[in-house]
PDB file of C-alpha atoms in Angstrom:
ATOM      1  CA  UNK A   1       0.000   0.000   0.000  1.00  0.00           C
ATOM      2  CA  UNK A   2       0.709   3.541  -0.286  1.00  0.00           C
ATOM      3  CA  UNK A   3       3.500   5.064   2.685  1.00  0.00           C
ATOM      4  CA  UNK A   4       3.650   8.572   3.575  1.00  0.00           C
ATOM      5  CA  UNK A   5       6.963   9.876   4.953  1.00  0.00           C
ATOM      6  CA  UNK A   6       6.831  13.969   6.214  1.00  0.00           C
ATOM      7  CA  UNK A   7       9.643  16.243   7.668  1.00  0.00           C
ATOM      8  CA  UNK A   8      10.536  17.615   9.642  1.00  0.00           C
ATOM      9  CA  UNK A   9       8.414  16.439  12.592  1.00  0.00           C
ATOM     10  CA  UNK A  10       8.403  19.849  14.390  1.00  0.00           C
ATOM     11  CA  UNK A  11       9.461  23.525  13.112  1.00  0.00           C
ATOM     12  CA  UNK A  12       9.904  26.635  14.224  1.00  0.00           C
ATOM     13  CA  UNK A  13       9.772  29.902  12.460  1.00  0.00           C
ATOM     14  CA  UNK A  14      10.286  33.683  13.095  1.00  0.00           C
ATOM     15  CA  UNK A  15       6.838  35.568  12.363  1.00  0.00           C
ATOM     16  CA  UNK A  16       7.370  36.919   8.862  1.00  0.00           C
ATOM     17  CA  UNK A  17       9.876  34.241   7.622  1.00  0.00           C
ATOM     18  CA  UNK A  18       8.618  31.184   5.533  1.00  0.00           C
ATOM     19  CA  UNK A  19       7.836  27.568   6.460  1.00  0.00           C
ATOM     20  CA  UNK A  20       8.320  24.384   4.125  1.00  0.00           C
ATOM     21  CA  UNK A  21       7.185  21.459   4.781  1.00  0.00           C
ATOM     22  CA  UNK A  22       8.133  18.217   2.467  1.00  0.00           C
ATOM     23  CA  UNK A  23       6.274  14.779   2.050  1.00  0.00           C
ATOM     24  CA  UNK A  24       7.040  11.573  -0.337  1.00  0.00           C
ATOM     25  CA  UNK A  25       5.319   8.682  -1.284  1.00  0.00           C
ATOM     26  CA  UNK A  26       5.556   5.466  -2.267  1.00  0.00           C
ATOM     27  CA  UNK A  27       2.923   4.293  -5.027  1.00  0.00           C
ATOM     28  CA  UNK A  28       3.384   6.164  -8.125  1.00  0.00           C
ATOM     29  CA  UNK A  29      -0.200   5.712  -9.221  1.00  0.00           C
ATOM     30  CA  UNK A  30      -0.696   8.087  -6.464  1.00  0.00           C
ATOM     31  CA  UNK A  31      -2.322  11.794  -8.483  1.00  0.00           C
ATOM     32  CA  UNK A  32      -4.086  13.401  -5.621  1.00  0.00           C
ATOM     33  CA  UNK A  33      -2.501  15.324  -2.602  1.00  0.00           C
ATOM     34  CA  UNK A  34      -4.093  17.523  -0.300  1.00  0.00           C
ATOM     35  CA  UNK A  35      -2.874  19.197   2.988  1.00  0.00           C
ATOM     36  CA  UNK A  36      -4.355  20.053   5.910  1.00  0.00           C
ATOM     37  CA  UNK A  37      -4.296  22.336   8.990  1.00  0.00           C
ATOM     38  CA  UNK A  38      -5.374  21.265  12.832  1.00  0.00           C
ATOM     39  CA  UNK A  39      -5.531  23.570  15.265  1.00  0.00           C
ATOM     40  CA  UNK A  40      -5.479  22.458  18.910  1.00  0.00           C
ATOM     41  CA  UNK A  41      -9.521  21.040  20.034  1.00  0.00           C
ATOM     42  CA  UNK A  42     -10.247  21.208  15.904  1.00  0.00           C
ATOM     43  CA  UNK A  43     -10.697  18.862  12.923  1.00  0.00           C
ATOM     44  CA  UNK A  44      -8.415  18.855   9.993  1.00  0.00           C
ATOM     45  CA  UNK A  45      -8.965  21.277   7.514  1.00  0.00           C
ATOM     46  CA  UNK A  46      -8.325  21.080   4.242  1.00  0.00           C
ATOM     47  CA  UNK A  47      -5.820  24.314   3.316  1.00  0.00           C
ATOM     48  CA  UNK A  48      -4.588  23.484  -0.330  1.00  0.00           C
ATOM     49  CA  UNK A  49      -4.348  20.031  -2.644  1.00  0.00           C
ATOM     50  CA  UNK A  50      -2.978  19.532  -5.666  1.00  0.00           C
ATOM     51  CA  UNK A  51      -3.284  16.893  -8.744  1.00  0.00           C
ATOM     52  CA  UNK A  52      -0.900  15.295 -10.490  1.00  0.00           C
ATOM     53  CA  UNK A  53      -1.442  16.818 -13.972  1.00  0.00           C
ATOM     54  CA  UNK A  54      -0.307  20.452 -11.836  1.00  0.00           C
ATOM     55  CA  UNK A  55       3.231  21.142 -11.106  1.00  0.00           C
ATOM     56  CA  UNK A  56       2.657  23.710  -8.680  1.00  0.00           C
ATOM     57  CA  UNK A  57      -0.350  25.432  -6.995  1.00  0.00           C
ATOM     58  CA  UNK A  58      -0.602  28.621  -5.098  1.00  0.00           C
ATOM     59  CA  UNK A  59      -3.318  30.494  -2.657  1.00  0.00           C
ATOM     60  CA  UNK A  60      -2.284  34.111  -1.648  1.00  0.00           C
ATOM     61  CA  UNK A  61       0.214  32.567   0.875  1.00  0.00           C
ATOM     62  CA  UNK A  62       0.024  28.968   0.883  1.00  0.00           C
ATOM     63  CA  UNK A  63       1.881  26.903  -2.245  1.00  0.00           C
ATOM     64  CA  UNK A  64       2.178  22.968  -2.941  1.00  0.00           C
ATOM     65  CA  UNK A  65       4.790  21.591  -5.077  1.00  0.00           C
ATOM     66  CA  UNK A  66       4.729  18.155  -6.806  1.00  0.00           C
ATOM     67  CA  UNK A  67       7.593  16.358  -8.062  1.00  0.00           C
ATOM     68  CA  UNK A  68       6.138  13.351  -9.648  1.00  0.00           C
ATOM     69  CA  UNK A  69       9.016  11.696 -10.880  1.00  0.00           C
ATOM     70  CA  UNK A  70      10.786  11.889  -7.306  1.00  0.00           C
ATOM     71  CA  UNK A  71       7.174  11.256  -6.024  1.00  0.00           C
ATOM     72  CA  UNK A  72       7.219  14.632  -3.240  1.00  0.00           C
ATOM     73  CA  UNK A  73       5.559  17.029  -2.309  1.00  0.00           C
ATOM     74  CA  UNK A  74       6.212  20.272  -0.453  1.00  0.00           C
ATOM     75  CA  UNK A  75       3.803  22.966   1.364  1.00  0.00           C
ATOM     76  CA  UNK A  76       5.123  26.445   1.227  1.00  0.00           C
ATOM     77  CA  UNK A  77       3.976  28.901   3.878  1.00  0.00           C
ATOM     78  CA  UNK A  78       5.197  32.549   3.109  1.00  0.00           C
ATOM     79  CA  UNK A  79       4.785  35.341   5.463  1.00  0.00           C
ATOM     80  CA  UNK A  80       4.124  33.408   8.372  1.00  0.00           C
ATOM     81  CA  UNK A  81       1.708  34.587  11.266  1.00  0.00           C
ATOM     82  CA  UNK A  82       0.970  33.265  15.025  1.00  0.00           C
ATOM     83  CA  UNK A  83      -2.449  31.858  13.532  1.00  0.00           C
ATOM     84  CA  UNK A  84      -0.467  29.449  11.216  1.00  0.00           C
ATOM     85  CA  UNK A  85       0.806  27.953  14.627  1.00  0.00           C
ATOM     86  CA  UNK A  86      -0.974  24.348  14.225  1.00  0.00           C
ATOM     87  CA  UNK A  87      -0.102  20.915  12.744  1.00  0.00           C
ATOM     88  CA  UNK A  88       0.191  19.688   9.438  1.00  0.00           C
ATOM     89  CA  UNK A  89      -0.785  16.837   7.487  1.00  0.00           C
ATOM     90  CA  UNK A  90      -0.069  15.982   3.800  1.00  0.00           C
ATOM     91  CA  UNK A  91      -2.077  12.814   2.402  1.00  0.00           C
ATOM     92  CA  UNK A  92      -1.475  11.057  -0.445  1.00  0.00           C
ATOM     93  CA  UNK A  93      -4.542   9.403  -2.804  1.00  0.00           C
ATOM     94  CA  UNK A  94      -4.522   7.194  -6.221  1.00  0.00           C
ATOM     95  CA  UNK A  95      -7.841   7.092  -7.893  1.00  0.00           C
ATOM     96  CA  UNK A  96      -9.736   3.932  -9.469  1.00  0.00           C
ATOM     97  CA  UNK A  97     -12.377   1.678  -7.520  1.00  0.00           C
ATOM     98  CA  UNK A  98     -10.110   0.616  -4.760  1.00  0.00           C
ATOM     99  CA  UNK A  99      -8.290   3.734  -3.804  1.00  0.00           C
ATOM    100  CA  UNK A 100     -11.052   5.417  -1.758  1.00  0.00           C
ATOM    101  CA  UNK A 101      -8.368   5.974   1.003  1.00  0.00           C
ATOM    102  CA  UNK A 102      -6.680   9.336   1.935  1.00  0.00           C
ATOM    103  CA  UNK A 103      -3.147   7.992   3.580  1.00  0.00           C
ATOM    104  CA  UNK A 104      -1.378  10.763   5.652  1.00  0.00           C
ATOM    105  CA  UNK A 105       2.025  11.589   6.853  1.00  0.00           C
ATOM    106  CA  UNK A 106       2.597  11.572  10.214  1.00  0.00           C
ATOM    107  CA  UNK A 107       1.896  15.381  10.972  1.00  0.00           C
ATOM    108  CA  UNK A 108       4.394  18.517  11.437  1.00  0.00           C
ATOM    109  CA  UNK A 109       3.958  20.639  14.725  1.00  0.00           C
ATOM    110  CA  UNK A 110       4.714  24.019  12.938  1.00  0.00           C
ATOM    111  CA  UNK A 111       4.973  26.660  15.578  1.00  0.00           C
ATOM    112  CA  UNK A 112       5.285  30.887  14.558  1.00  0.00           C
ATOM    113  CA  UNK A 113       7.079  33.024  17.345  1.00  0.00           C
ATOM    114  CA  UNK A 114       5.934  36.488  17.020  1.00  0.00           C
TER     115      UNK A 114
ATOM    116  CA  UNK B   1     -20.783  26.098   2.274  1.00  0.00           C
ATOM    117  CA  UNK B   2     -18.222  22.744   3.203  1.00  0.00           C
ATOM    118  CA  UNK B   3     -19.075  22.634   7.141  1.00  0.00           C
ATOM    119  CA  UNK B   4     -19.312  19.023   8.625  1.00  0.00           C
ATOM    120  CA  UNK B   5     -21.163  19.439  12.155  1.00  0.00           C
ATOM    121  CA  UNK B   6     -20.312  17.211  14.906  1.00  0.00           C
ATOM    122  CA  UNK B   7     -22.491  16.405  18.750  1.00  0.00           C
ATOM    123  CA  UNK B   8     -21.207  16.503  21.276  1.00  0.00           C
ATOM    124  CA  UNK B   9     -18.239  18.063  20.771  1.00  0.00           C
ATOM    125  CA  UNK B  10     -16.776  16.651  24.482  1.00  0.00           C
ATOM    126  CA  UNK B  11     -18.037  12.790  25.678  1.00  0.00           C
ATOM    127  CA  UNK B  12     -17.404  10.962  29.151  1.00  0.00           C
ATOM    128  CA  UNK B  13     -18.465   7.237  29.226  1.00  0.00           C
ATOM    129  CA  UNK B  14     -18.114   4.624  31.435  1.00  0.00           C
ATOM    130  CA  UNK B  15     -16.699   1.031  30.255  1.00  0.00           C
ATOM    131  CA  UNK B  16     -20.608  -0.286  30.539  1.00  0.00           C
ATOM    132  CA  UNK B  17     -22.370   3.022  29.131  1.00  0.00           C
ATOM    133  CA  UNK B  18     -24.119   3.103  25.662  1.00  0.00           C
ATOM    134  CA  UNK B  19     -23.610   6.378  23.729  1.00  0.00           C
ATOM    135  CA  UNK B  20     -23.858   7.654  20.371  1.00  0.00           C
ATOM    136  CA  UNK B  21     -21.896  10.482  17.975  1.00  0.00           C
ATOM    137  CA  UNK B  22     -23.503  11.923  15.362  1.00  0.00           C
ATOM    138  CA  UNK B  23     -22.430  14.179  12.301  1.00  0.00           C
ATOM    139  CA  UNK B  24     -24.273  16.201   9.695  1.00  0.00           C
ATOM    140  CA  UNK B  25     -23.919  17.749   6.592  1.00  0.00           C
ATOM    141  CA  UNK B  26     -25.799  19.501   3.905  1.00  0.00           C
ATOM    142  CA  UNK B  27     -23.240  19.821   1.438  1.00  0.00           C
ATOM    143  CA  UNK B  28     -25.242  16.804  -0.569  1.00  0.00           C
ATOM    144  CA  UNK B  29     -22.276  14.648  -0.454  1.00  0.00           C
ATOM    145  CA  UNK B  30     -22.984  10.889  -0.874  1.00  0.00           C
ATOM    146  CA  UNK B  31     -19.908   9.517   1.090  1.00  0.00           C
ATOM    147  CA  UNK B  32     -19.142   9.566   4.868  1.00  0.00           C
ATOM    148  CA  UNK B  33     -16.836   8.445   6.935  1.00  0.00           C
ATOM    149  CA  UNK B  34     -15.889   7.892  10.861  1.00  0.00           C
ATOM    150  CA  UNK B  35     -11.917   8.496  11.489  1.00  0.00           C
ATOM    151  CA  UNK B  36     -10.396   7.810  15.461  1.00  0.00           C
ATOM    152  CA  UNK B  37      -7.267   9.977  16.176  1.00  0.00           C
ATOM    153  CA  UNK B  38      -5.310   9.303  18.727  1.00  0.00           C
ATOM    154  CA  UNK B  39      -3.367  12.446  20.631  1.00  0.00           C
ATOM    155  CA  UNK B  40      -0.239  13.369  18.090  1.00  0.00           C
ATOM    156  CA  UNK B  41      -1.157  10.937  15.361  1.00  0.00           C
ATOM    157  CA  UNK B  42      -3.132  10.893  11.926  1.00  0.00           C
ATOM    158  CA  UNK B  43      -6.534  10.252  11.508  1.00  0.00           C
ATOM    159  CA  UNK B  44      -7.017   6.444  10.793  1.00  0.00           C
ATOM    160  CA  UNK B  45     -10.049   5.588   8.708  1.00  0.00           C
ATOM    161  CA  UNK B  46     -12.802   3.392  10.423  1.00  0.00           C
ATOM    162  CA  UNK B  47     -16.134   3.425   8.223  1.00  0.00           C
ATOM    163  CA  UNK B  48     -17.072   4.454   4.859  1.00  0.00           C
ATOM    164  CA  UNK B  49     -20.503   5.106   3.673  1.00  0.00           C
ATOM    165  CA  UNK B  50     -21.335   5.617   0.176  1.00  0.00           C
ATOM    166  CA  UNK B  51     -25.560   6.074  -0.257  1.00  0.00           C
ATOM    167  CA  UNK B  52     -26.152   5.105   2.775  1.00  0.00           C
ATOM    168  CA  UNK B  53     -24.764   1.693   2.856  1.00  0.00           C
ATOM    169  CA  UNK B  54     -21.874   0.935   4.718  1.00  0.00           C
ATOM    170  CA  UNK B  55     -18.803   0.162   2.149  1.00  0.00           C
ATOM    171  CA  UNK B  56     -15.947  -0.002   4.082  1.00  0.00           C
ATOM    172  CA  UNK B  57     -15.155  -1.840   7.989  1.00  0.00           C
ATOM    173  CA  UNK B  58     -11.525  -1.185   8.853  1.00  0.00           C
ATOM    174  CA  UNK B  59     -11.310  -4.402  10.937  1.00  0.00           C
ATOM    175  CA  UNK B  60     -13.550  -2.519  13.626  1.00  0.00           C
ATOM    176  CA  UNK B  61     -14.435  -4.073  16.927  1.00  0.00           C
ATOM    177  CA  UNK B  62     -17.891  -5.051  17.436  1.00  0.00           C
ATOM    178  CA  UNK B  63     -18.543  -2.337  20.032  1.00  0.00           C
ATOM    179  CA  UNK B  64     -18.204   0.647  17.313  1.00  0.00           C
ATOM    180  CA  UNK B  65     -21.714   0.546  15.446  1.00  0.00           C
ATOM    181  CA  UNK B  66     -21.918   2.525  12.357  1.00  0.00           C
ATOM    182  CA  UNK B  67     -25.478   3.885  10.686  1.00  0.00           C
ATOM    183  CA  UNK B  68     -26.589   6.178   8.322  1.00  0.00           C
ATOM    184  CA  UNK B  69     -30.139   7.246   8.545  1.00  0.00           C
ATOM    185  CA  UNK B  70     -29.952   9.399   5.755  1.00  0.00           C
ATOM    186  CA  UNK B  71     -27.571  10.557   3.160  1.00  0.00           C
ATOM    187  CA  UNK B  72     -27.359  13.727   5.670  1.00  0.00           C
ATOM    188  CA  UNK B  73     -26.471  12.055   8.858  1.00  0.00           C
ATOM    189  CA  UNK B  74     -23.732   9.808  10.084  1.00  0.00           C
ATOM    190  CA  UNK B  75     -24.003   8.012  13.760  1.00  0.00           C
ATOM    191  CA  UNK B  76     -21.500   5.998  15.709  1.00  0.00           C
ATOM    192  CA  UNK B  77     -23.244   3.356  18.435  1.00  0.00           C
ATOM    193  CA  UNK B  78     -20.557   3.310  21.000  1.00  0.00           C
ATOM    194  CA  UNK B  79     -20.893  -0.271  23.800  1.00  0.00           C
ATOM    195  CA  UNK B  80     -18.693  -1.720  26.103  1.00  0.00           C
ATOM    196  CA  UNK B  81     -15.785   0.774  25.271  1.00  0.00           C
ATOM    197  CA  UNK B  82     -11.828   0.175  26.585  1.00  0.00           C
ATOM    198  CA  UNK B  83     -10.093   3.166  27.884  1.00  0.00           C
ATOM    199  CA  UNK B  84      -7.798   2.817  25.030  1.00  0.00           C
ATOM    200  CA  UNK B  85     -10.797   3.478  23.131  1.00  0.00           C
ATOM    201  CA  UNK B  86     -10.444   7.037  24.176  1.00  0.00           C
ATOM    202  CA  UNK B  87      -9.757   9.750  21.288  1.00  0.00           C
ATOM    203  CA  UNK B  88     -10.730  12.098  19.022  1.00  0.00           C
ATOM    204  CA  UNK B  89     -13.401  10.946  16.260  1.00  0.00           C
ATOM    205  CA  UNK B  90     -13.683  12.774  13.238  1.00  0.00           C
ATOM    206  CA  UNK B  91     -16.427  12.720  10.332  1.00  0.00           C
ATOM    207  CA  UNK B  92     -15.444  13.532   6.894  1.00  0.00           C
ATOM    208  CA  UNK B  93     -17.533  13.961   3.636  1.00  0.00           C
ATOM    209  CA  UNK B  94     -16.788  13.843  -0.295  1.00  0.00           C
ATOM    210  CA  UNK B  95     -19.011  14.143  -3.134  1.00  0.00           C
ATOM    211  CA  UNK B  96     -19.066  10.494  -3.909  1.00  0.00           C
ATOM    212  CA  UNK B  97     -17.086   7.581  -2.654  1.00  0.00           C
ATOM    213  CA  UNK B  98     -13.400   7.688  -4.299  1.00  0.00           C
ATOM    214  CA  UNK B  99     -13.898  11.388  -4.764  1.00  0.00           C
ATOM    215  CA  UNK B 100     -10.544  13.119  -3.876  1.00  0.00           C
ATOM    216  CA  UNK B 101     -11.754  15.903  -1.652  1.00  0.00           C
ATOM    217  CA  UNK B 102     -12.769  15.092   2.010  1.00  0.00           C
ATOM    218  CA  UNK B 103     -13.740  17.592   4.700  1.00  0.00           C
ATOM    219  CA  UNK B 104     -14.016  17.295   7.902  1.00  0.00           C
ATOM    220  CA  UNK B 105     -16.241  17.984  11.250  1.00  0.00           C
ATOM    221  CA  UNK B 106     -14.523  19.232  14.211  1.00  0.00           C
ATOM    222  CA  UNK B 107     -14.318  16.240  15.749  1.00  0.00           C
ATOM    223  CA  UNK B 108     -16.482  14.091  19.176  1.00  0.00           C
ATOM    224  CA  UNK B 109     -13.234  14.016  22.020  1.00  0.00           C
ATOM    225  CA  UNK B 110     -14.086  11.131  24.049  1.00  0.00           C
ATOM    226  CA  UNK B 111     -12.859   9.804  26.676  1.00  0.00           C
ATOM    227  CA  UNK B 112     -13.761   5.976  28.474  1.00  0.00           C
ATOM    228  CA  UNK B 113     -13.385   5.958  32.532  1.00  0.00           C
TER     229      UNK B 113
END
């Protein structure tokens, strides 16, 4: 099945200063990657995905990158804030009758210091 | 509009109690699904429902009991829980089962005495 590896497990960032985040998987019929964002007390929720016909993918601060032929991924966070303070998931998704499952890294602490 | 609802948002049970989660949404989506997280982990599937009919048991125990009364409403029979069973259960939605995008509730934190 598919395996989701993500680094680094925790990071810390000035306010202001960018945050990356990388993930890889294993199955390379894998073509659908979304992240997401839990706050302490709160459910996942979903911040940015990408396909694997896109390259790259931006909203206002938030980008994904998608190497398919090195199968990873990155999250880019640009002008970090205290509310980005959270964890992080990336998940990893093929498509076809049997791949109905989202399979997710194992979550990065990402903390902001103002 | 992509808001899951959850109730209650906190639970305390007993080992013998009976008690139920439940989760809503109005987005029209045909799939749902239960998820357990445990504290600094991932989400790890449990149930999927596509139209109402249960599709996919992750090796479950018997004391989790899934329904769907409607294509709007998920519930989760809980019986006869283990501490261990303590966590945070999360219901997510998509379109249609295999559809990519899944969003989730906020999430029933319970904890078994």
């Amino acid at each position: 099945g598919e395996n989701v590896e993500q680094h680094p497990s925790t990071l810390s960032v000035q306010e202001g200063d960018s945050a990356v985040i990388k993930c890889t998987y294993s199955d390379s019929a894998s073509n659908y990657f979304p992240w997401y964002k839990q706050e302490l007390g709160k459910g996942p929720q979903l911040i940015i995905d990408i396909r694997s016909n896109v390259g790259e993918k931006k909203d206002q601060r938030i980008a994904v990158t998608l190497n398919k032929t090195a199968k990873h991924f990155s999250l880019h966070i640009t002008e970090t804030q205290p509310e980005d303070s959270a964890v992080y998931f990336c998940a990893a998704k093929g498509t076809g009758a049997g791949s109905y499952q989202l399979t997710f890294g194992k979550g990065t602490k990402l903390s902001v210091i103002p | 509009d992509t808001e899951v609802t959850q109730t209650p948002k906190h639970l305390v049970m007993g080992m013998t109690n009976k008690k139920s989660l439940k989760c809503e949404q109005h987005m029209g989506h045909r799939a749902m699904y239960w998820y357990k997280q445990k504290a600094k982990k991932p989400p790890e599937l449990m149930f999927v429902y596509s139209y109402e009919k249960l599709s996919i048991n992750e090796s479950v125990p018997s004391r989790f009991s899934p329904e769907c009364p409607n294509s709007s409403l998920l519930n989760l029979h809980l019986h006869a829980l283990q501490p261990e069973d303590s966590a945070l259960y999360l219901c997510a939605s998509s379109q249609n089962f295999g559809t990519d995008t899944q969003y989730f509730g906020p999430g029933t934190r319970l904890t078994v005495l």
